[in-house]
Tab-separated table of C-alpha atoms in Angstrom:
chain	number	residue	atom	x	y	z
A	1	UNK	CA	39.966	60.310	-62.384
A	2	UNK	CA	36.836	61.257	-61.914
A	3	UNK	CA	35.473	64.027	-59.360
A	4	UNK	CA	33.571	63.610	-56.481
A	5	UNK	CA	30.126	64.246	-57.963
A	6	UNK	CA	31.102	61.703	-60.710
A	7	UNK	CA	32.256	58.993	-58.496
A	8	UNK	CA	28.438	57.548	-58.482
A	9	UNK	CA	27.682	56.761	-61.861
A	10	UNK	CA	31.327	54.875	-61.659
A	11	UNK	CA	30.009	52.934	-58.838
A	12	UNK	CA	26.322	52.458	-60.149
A	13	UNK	CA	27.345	50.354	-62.875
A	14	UNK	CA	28.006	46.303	-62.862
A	15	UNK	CA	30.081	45.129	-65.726
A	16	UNK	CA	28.512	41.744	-67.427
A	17	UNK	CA	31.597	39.771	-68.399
A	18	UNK	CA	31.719	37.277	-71.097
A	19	UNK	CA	28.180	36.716	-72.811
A	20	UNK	CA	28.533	34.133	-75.686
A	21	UNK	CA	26.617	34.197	-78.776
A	22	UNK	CA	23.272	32.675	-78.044
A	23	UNK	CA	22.852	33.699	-74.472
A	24	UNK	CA	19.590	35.765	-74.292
A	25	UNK	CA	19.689	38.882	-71.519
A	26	UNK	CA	16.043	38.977	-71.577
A	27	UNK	CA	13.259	36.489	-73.016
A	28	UNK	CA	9.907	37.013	-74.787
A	29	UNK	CA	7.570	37.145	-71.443
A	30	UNK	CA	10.436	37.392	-68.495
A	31	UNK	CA	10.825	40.735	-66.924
A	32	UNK	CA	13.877	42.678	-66.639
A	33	UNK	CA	14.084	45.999	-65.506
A	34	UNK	CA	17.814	47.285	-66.028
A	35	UNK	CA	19.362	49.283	-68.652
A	36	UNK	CA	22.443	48.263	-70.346
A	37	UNK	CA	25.278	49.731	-71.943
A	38	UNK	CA	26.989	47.955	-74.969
A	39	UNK	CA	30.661	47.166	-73.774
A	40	UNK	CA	31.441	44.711	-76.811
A	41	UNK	CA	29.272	42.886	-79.230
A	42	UNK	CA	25.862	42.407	-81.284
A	43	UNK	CA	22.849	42.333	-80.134
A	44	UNK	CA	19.567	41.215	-81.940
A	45	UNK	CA	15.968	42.142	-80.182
A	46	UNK	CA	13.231	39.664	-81.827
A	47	UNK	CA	9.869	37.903	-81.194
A	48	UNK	CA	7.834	34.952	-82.437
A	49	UNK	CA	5.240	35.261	-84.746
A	50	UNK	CA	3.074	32.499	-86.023
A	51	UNK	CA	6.364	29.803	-85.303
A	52	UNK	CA	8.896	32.508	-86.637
A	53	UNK	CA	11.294	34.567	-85.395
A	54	UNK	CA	11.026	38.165	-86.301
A	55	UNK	CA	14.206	40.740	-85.954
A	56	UNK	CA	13.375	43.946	-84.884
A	57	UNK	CA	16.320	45.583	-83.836
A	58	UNK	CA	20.263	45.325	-83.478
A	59	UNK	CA	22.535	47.060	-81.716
A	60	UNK	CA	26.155	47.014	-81.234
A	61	UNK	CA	29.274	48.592	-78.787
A	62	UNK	CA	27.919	52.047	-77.098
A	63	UNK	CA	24.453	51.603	-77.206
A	64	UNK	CA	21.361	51.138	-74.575
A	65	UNK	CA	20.122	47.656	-74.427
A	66	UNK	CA	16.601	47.250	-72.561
A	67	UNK	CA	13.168	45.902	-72.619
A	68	UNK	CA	11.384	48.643	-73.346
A	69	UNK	CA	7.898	47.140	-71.465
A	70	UNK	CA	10.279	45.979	-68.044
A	71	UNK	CA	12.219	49.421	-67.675
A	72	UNK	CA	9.039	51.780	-68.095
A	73	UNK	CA	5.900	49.505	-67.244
A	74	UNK	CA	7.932	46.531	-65.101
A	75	UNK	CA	6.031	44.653	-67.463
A	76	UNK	CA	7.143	41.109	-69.181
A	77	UNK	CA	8.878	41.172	-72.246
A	78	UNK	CA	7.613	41.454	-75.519
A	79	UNK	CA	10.678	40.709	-77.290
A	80	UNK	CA	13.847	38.520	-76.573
A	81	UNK	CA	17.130	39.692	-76.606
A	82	UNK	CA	19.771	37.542	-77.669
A	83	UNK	CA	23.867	37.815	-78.124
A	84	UNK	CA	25.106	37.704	-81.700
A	85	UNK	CA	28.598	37.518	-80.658
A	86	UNK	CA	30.479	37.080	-77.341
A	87	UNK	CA	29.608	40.186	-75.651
A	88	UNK	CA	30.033	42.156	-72.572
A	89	UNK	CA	27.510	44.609	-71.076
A	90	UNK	CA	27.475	47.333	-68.282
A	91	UNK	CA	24.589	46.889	-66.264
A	92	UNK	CA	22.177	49.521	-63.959
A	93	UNK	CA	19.235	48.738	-62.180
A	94	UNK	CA	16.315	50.863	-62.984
A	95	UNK	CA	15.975	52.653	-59.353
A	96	UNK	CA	20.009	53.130	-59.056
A	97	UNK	CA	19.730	55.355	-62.550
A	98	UNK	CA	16.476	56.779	-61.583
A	99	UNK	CA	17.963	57.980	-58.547
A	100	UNK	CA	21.515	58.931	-60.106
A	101	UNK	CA	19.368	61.147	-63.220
A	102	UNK	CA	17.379	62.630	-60.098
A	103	UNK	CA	21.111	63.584	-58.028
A	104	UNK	CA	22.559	66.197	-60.639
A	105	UNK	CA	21.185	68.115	-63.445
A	106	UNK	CA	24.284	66.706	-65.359
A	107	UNK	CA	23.026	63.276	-65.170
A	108	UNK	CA	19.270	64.121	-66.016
A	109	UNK	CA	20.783	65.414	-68.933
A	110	UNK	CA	23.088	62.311	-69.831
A	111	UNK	CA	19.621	60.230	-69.334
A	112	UNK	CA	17.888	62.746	-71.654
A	113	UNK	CA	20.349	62.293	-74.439
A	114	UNK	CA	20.879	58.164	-73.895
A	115	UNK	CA	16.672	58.384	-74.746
A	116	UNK	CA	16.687	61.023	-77.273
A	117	UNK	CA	19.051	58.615	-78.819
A	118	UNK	CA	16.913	55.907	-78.680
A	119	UNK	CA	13.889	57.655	-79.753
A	120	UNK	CA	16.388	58.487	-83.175
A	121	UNK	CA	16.834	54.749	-83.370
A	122	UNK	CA	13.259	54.036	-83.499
A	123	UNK	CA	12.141	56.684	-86.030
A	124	UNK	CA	15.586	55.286	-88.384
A	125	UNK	CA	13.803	52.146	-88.137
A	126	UNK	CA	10.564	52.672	-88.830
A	127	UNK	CA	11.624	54.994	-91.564
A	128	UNK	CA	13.906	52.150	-93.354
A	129	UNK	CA	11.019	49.957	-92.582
A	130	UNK	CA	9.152	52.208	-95.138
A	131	UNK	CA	11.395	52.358	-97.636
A	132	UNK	CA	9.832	51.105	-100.977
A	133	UNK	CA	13.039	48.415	-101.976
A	134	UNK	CA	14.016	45.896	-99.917
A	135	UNK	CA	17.578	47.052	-101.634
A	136	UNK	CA	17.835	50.566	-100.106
A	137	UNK	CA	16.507	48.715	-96.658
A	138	UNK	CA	19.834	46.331	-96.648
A	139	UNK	CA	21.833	49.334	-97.862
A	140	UNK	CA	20.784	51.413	-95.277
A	141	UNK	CA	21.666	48.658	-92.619
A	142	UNK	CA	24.920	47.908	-93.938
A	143	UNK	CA	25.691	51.433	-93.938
A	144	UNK	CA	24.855	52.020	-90.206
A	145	UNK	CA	26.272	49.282	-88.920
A	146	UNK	CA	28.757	47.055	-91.116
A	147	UNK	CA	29.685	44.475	-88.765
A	148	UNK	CA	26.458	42.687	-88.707
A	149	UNK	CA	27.350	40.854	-91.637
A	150	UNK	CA	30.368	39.076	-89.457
A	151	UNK	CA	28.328	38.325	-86.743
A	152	UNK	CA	24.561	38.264	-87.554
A	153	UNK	CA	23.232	34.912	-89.518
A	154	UNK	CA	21.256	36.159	-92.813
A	155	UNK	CA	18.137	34.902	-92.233
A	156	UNK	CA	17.892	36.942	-88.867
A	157	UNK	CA	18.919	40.186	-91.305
A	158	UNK	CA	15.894	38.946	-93.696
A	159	UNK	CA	13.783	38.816	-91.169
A	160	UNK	CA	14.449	42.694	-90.028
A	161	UNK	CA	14.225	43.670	-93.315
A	162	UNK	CA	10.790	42.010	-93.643
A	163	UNK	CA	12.186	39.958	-96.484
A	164	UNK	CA	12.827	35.931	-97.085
A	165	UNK	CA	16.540	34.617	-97.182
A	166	UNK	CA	16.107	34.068	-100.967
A	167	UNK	CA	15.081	37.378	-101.325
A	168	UNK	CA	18.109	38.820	-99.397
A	169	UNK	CA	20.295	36.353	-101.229
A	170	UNK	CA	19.115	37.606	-105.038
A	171	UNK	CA	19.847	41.373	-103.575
A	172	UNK	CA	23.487	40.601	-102.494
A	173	UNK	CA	24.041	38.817	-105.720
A	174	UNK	CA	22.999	42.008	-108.328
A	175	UNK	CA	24.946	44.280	-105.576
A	176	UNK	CA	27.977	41.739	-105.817
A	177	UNK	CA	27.343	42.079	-110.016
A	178	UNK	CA	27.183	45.665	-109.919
A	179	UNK	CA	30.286	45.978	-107.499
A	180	UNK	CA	28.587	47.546	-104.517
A	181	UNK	CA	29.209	44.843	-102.270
């Protein structure tokens, strides 16, 4: 149970219930100002360019879900992002967890570490982004989060790993050959 200083955070939060693969929670030039919590499920954060869709991101159960330009600017969108799998979220509007980090040192500290996380998740990225083989890229991925493969289509994993689908497809097959895979 929690205790009585606790009991907000418990209340702050609404539960999504039962997102299905496709729905989108925010789209490329909507706003949306609320942070989410992974409760279930894949998520893929992507934009257009020139016709395409480019991946930049997925997360998965535990993680923060936002648009980065709606939660700090209350800006539209630059990305959209969309449910790989049914999926469930926990949902706070940006003033309720504004105000909750702002009642208790203990929370400013659980916000500190939810963005200190996600500052991790951006250098990871940017750092697999630089890495010289496409190879070590999908390795990487696989290694961090294994389920994508049961849930994310393969072109949208090309696309994050700034790759074509017959490139991805020739890597799989010498891993597959070489028994890594």
């Amino acid at each position: 149970m929690l205790s009585a200083e606790k009991q907000p955070i418990k209340s702050s939060w609404r539960k999504i219930e039962w997102l299905r693969k496709g729905d989108c929670l925010v789209r490329e030039g909507e706003r949306d100002t609320s942070f989410y919590i992974i409760a279930r499920g894949i998520w893929r954060g992507h934009y257009l360019r020139d016709g395409q869709e480019v991946s930049v991101w997925f997360a998965s159960e535990g993680e923060a879900l936002f648009s980065t330009w709606g939660y700090v600017d209350n800006a539209v969108s630059r990305i959209t992002i969309e449910a790989m799998s049914e999926a469930a979220l926990y949902c706070m509007p940006k003033q309720k967890l504004e105000k909750l980090f702002a009642s208790s040192v203990d929370f400013a500290n659980l916000g500190r570490k939810l963005f200190e996380r996600e500052f991790l998740n951006v250098e990871t990225w940017l750092i697999n982004g630089g890495a010289s083989q496409a190879r070590e890229r999908y390795l990487a991925l696989l290694e961090d989060n294994p389920e994508l493969l049961r849930h994310v289509p393969l072109k949208y994993i090309a696309s994050y790993l700034y790759i074509t689908p017959q490139s991805l497809s020739r890597i799989r097959a010498e891993l597959a050959k070489s028994g890594r895979c």
